[in-house]
Coordinates of C-alpha atoms and ligand atoms in Angstrom, one line a residue:
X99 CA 0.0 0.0 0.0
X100 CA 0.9 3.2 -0.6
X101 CA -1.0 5.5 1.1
X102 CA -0.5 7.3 4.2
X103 CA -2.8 8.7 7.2
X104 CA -1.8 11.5 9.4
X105 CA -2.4 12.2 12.5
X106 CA -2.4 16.1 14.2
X107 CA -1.7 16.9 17.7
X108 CA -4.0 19.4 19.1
X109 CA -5.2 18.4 22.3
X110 CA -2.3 20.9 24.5
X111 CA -3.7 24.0 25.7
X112 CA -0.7 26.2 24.8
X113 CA -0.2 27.6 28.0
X114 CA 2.4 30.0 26.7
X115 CA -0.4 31.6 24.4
X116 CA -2.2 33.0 27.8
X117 CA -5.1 32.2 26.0
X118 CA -8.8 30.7 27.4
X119 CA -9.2 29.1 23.6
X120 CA -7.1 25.9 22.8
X121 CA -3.8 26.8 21.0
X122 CA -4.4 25.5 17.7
X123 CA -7.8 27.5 16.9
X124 CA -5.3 30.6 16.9
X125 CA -6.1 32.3 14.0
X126 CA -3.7 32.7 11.0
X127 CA -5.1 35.9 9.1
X128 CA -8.5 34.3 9.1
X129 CA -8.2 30.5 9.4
X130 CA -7.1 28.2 12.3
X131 CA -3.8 26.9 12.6
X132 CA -5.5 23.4 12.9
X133 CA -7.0 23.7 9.5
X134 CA -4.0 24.7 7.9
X135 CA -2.1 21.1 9.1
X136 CA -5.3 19.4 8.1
X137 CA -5.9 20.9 5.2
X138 CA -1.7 20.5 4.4
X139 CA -2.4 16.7 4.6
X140 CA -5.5 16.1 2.3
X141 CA -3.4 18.3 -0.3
X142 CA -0.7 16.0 0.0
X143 CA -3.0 13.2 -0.8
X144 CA -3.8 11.8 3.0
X145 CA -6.5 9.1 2.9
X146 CA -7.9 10.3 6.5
X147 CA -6.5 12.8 9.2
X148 CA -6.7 12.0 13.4
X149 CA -7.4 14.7 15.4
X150 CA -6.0 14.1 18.8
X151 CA -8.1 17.1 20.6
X152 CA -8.3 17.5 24.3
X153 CA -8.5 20.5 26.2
X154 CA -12.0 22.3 25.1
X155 CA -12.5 20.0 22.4
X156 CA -15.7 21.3 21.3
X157 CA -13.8 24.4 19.7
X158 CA -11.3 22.4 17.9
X159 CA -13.6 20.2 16.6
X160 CA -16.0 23.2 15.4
X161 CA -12.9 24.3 13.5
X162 CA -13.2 21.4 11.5
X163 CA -16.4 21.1 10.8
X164 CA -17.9 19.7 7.4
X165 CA -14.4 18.2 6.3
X166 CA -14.2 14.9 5.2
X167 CA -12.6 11.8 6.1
X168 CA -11.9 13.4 10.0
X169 CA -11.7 11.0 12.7
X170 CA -11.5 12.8 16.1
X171 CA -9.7 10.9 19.2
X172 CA -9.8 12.2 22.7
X173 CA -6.9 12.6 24.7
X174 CA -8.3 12.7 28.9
X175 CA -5.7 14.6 29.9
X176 CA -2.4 16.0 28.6
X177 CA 0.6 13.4 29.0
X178 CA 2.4 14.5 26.5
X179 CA 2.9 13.7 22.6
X180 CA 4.0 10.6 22.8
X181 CA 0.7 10.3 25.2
X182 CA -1.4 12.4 22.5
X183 CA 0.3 10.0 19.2
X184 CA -1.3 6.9 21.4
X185 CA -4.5 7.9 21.2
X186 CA -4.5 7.8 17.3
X187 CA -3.8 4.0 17.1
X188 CA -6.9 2.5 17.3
X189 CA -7.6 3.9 14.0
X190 CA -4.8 3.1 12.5
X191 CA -4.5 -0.6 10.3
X192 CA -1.2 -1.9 10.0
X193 CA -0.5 -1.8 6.3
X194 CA -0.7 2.4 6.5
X195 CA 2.1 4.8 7.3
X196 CA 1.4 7.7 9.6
X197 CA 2.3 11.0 9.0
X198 CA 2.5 12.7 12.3
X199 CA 2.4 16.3 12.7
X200 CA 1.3 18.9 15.3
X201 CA -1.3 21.6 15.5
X202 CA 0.3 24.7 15.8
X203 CA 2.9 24.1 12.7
X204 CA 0.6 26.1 10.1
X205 CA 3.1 26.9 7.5
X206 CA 3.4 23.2 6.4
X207 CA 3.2 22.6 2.7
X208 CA 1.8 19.6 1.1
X209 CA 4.6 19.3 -0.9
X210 CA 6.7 18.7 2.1
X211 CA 4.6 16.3 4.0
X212 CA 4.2 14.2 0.5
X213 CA 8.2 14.6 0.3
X214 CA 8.5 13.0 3.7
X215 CA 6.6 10.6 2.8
X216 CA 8.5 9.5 -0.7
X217 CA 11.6 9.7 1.3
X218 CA 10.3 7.4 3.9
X219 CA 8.8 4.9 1.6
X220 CA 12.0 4.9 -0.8
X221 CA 14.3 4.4 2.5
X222 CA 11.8 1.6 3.5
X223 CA 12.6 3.2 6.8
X224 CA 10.6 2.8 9.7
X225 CA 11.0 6.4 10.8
X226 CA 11.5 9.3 9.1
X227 CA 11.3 12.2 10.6
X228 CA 11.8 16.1 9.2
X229 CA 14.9 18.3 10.5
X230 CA 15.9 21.8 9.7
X231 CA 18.6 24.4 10.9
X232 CA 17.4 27.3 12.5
X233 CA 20.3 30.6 13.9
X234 CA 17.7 30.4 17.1
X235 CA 16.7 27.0 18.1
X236 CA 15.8 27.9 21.6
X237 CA 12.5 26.0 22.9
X238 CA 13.2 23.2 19.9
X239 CA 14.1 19.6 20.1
X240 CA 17.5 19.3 19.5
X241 CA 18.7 16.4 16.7
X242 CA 21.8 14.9 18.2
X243 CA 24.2 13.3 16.3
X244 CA 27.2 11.1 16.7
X245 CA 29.8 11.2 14.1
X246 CA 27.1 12.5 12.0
X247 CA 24.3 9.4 12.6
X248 CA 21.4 10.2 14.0
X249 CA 21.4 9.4 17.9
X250 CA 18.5 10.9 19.5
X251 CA 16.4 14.2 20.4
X252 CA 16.8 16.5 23.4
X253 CA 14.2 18.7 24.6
X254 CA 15.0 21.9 25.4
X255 CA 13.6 21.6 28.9
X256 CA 16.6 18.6 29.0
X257 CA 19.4 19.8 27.0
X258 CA 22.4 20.1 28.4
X259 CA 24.5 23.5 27.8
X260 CA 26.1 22.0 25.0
X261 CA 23.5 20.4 23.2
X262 CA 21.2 23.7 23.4
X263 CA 24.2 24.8 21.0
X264 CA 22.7 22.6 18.4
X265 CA 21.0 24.2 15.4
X266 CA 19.3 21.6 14.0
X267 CA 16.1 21.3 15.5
X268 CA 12.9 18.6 15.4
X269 CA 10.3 20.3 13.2
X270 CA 7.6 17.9 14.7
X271 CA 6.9 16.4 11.2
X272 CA 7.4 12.5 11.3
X273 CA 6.4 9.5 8.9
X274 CA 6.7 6.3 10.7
X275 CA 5.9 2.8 9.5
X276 CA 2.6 1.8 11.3
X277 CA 4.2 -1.2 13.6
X278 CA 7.2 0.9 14.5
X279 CA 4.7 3.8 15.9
X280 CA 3.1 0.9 18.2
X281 CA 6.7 -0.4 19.3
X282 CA 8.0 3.2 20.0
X283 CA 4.7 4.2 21.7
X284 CA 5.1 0.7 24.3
X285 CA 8.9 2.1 24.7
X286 CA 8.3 5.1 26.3
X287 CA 8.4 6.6 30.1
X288 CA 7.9 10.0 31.7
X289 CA 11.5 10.3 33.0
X290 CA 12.5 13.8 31.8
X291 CA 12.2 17.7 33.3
X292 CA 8.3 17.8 31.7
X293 CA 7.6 14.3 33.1
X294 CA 5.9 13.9 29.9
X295 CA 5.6 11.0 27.4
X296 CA 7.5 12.6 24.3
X297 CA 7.0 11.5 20.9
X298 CA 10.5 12.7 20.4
X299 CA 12.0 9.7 22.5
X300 CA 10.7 7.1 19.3
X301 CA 14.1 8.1 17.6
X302 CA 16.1 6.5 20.7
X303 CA 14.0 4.0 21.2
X304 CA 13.4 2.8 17.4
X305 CA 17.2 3.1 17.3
X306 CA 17.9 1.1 20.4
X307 CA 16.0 -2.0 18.3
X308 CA 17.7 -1.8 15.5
X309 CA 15.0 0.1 13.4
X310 CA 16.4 2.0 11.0
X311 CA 15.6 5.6 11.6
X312 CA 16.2 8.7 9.6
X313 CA 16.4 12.5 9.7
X314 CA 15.8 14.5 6.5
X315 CA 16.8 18.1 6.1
X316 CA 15.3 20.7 5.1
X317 CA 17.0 23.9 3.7
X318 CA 13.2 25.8 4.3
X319 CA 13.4 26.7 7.4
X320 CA 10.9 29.5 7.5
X321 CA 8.1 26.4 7.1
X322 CA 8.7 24.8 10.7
X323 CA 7.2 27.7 12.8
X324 CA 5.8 26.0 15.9
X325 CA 3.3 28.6 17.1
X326 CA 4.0 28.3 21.4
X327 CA 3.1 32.4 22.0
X328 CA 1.5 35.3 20.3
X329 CA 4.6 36.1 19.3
X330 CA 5.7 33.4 17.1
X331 CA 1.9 33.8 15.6
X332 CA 2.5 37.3 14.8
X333 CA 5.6 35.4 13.0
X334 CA 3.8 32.9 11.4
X335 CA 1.2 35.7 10.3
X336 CA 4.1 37.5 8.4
X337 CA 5.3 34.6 6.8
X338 CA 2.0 33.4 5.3
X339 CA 1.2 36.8 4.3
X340 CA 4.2 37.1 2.2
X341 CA 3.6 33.6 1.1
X342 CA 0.1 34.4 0.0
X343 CA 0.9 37.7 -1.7
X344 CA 3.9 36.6 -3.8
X345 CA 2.2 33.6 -5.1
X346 CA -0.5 36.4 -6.4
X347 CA 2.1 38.9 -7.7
X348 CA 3.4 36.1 -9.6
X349 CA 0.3 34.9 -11.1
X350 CA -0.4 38.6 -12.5
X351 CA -2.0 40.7 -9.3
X352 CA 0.0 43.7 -8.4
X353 CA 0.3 44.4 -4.8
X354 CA 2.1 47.9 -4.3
X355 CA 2.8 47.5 -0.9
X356 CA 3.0 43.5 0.2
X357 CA 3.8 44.0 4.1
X358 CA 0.5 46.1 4.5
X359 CA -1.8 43.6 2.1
X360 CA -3.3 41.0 4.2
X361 CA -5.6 38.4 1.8
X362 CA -6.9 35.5 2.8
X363 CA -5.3 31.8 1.4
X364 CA -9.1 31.3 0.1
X365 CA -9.3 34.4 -1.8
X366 CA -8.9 34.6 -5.6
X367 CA -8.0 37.4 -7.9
X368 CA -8.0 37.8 -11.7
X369 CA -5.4 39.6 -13.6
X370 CA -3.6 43.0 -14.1
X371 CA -5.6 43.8 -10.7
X372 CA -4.1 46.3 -8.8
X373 CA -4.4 46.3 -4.9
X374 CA -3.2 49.6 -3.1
X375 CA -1.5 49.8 1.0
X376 CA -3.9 48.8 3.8
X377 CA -6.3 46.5 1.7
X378 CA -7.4 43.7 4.0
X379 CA -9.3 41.0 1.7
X380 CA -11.0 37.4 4.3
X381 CA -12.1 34.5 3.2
X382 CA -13.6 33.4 0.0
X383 CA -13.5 36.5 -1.9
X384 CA -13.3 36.0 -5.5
X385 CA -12.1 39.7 -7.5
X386 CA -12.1 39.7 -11.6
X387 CA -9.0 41.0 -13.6
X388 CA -8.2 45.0 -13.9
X389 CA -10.0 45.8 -10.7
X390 CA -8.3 48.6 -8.6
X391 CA -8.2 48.5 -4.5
X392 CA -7.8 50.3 -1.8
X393 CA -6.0 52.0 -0.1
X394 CA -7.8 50.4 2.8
X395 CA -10.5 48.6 1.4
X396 CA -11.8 46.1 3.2
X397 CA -13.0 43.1 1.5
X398 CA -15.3 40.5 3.4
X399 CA -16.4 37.5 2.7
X400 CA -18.9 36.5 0.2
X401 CA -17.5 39.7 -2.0
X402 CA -17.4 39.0 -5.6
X403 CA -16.3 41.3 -8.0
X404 CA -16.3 41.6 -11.7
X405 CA -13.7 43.1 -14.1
X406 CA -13.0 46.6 -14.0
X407 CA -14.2 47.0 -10.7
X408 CA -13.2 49.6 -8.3
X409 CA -13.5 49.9 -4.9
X410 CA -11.7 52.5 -3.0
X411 CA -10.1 53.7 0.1
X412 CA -12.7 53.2 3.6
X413 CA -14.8 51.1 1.4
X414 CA -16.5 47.6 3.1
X415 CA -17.7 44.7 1.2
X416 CA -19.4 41.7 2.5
X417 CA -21.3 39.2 1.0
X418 CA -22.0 41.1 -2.1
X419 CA -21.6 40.8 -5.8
X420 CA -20.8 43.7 -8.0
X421 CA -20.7 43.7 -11.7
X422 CA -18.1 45.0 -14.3
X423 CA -17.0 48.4 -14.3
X424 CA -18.8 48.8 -11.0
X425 CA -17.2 51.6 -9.1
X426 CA -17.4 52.3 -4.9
X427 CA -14.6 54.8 -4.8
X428 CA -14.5 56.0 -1.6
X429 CA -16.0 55.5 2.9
X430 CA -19.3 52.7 1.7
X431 CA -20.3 50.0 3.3
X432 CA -22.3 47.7 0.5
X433 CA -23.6 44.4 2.7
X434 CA -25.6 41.6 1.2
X435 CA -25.9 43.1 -2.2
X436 CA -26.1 42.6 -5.7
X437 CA -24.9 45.2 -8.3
X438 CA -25.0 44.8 -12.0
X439 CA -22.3 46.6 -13.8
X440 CA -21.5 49.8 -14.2
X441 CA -23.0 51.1 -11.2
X442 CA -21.7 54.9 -9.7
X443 CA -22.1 53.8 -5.8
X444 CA -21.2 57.1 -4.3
X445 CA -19.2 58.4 -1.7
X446 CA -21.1 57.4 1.9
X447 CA -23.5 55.8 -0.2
X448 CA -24.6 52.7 2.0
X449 CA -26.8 49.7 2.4
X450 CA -28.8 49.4 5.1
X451 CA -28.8 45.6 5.2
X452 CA -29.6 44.7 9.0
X453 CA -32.9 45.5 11.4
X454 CA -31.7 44.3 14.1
X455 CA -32.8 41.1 13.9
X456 CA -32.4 39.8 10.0
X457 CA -30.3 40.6 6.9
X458 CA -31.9 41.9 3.9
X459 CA -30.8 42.3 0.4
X460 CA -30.2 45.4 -1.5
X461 CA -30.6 44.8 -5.3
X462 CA -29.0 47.7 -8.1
X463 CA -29.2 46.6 -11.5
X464 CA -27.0 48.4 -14.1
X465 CA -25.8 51.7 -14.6
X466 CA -27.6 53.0 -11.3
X467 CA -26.1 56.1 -9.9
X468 CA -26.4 55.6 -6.3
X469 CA -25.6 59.9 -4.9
X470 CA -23.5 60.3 -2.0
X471 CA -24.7 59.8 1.3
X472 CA -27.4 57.7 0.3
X473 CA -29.4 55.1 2.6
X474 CA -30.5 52.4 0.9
X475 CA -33.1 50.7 3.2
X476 CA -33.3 47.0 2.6
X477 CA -34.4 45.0 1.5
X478 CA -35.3 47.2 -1.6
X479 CA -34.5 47.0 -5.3
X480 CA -33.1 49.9 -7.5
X481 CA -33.6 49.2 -11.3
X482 CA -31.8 49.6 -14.3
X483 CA -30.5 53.2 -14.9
X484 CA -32.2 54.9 -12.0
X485 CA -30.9 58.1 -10.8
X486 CA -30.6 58.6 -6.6
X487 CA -30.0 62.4 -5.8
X488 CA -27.7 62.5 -2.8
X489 CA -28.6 62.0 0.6
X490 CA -31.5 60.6 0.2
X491 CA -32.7 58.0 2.5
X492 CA -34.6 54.8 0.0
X493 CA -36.9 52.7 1.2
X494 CA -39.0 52.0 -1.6
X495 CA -38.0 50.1 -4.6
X496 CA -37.1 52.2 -8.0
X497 CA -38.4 51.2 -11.4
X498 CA -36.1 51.7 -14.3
X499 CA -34.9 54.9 -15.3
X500 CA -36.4 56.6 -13.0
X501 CA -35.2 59.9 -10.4
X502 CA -35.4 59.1 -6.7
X503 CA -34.9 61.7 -4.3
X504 CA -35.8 61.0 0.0
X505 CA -34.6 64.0 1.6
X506 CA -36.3 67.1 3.5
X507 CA -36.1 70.3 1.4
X508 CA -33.8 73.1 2.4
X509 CA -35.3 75.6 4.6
X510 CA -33.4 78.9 4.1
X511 CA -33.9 81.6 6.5
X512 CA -32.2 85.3 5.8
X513 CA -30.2 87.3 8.3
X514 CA -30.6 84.6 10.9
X515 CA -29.2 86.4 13.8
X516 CA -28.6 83.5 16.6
X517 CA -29.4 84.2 20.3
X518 CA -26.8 84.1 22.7
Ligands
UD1_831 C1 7.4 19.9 20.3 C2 8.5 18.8 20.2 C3 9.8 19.5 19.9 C4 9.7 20.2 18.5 C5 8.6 21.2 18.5 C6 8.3 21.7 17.1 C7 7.9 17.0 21.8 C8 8.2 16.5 23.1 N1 8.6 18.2 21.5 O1 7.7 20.8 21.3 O2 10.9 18.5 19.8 O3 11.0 20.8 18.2 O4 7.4 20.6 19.0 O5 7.4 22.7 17.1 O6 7.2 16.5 21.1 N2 -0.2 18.0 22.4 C9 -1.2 17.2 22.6 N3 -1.2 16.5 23.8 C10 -0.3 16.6 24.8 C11 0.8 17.5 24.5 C12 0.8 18.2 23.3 O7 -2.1 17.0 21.8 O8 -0.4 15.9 25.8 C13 -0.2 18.8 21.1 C14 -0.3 20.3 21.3 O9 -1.7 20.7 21.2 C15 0.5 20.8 20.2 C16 1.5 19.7 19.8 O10 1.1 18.6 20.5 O11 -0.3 21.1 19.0 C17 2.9 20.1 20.3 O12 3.0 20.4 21.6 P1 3.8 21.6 22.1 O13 3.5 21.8 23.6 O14 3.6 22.8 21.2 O15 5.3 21.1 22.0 P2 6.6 21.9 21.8 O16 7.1 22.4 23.2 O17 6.4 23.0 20.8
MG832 MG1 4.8 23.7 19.8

């Protein structure tokens, strides 16, 4: 056989996060560390991914809701990895290797979890596990080595002075063969400064049998974040922002200012669109070629925009569809919407999508001009080449080609002298 399952560690609390939510549901941008490892090994061709969850497992497992192929494995109480890894193997059939990963490593590829995986099945090893060389490997397992041959892995927490010198570090990735997972698992004890069952100790033990064990190194470094604090997630965040954005610049998007763009790994974007500083684009979004952004728009979920689009600075989107050569240049909030192309949305013009209790949908169809400052009351309906004369406050729906205009007359009053 040559398929794999993997199995993700997320049942810690992640005390150094100072968090009440469980580590792993720590947001990157706008998705959960844990979904990022899960989703890492279904790209990489996983037939079914244990989630070891624990502490406030109802969260975690709400993370993950609606995937496929999940199996979800309670861990009592936190022992360890080693503990956690355990608590996988009932669902695990001998004839599969296990991938073994932990939550809070969201910049994972696929392509390096299906690499460890060729390089463990070429090796016919029966653990493989995934190294790299960090210039600060404090808080990391150190990989030690004798005469260059893998010997074991120190915890931080046991390391002596000079082994904390080392540089190359555990990642937390590991392939093992099935039967070598159980043998390593019934191998180990608590004896260390954590009094913890560590996965880490399978390398010794595996070794101390005569199973042929392996490190692989990786020259990526940047990809073996372990997320422990706030800090490291602000890290992470910066990497997988950078990630994100160059993968777009190469496929055609310009970003003028990548360290201030922040769009989401679900988003797509079309070509020759140009996104200025300070745009934030979540989830889902999907943005047509030769659009023009920001500065600081803010893009939400559910936005879909045509070619030609734009949408500029202080502008909100969410859930809303706006056809070609639409334009929102400047402070609107268009919610729940759908706008047919060539539409003038004004500046301050606004839907009024929510009353409190439900959402309701504003409908423009094309070449509306929509005046500044206008309300439009929803759910309401605005047809084809209507005309809304600023500040005017709609509640009623407008038939084609028509003028619309909600706003009290100007009272004028002559040499108004005010009272004091
Ligand atoms: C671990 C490794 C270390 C490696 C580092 C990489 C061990 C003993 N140490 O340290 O060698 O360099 O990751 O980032 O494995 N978990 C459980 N149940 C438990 C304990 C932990 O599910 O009883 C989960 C946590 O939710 C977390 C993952 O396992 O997602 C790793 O635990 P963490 O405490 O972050 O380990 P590190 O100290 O980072
Ligand atoms: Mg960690």
């Amino acid at each position: 056989m040559d398929g794999f399952v993997t199995v993700v560690l997320a049942a810690g609390q992640g005390t150094r996060m100072n968090s009440s939510l469980p580590k792993v549901v720590h947001k990157i941008f706008d998705k959960a560390m844990v979904s990022y490892a899960v989703d890492a090994a279904f790209g990489a061709g996983s037939k079914k991914a244990i989630i070891v969850t624990g502490f406030k497992e109802e969260i975690v497992r709400s993370e993950l809701l609606g995937k496929e192929n999940i199996i979800f494995s309670h861990q009592d109480r936190q022992l360890g990895t080693g503990h956690a890894a355990s608590m996988a193997l009932p669902f695990i059939t001998a004839e599969d290797d296990v991938l073994i990963l932990y939550g809070d490593m969201p910049l994972l590829t696929k392509e390096t979890l299906k690499n460890i995986h060729d390089i463990h099945k070429a090796a016919n090893a029966d653990l493989t596990l995934q190294s790299t060389n960090v210039d600060n490997p404090f808080g990391y397992g150190r990989i030690v080595r004798k005469d260059g041959l893998l010997e074991k892995i120190v915890e931080q927490k046991d390391a002596t002075h000079k082994q904390q010198e080392i540089n190359e570090i555990n990642t937390g990735l590991y392939c093992f063969k099935a039967s070598a997972l159980r043998e390593a698992i019934l191998g180990m004890n608590n004896n260390n400064a954590q009094n913890e069952l560590y996965l880490t100790d399978a390398v010794e033990i595996l070794l101390s049998k005569g199973k042929k064990v392996q490190a692989t190194i990786s020259p990526n470094n940047e990809e073996f974040v372990g997320v422990n604090s706030r800090v490291e997630l602000a890290h992470a965040t910066k990497i997988m922002q950078k990630r994100i954005n160059e993968k777009l610049m190469i496929s055609g998007v310009t970003i003028i200012d990548p360290t201030t763009t922040y769009i989401s790994v679900h988003t797509k974007i079309g070509k020759d669109t140009i996104i200025m500083p300070g745009t934030v684009i979540e989830g889902d979004c999907v943005i047509g070629q030769n659009c023009t952004l920001g500065p600081y728009a803010h893009l939400r979920p559910g936005t879909i925009l045509g070619d030609n689009v734009r949408i500029g600075n202080f502008v909100e989107t969410k859930n809303a569809t706006l056809g070609t050569g639409t334009k929102v240049a400047h402070l609107s909030y268009i919610g729940d919407a759908l706008l047919g192309e060539n539409v003038n949305f004004s500046c301050g013009a606004i839907t009024v999508n929510y009353d409190g209790k439900n959402k309701h949908l504003t409908k423009i169809e094309d070449n509306a001009f929509i005046g500044c400052n206008t309300n439009l009351i929803a759910p309401v309906e605005v047809g084809k080449g209507a005309f809304i004369a600023a500040g005017s406050t709609i509640t009623d729906n407008l038939p084609p080609d028509s003028f619309g205009i909600a706003r009290q007359r100007q009272t004028t009053k002559e040499n108004y002298i005010k009272k004091t």
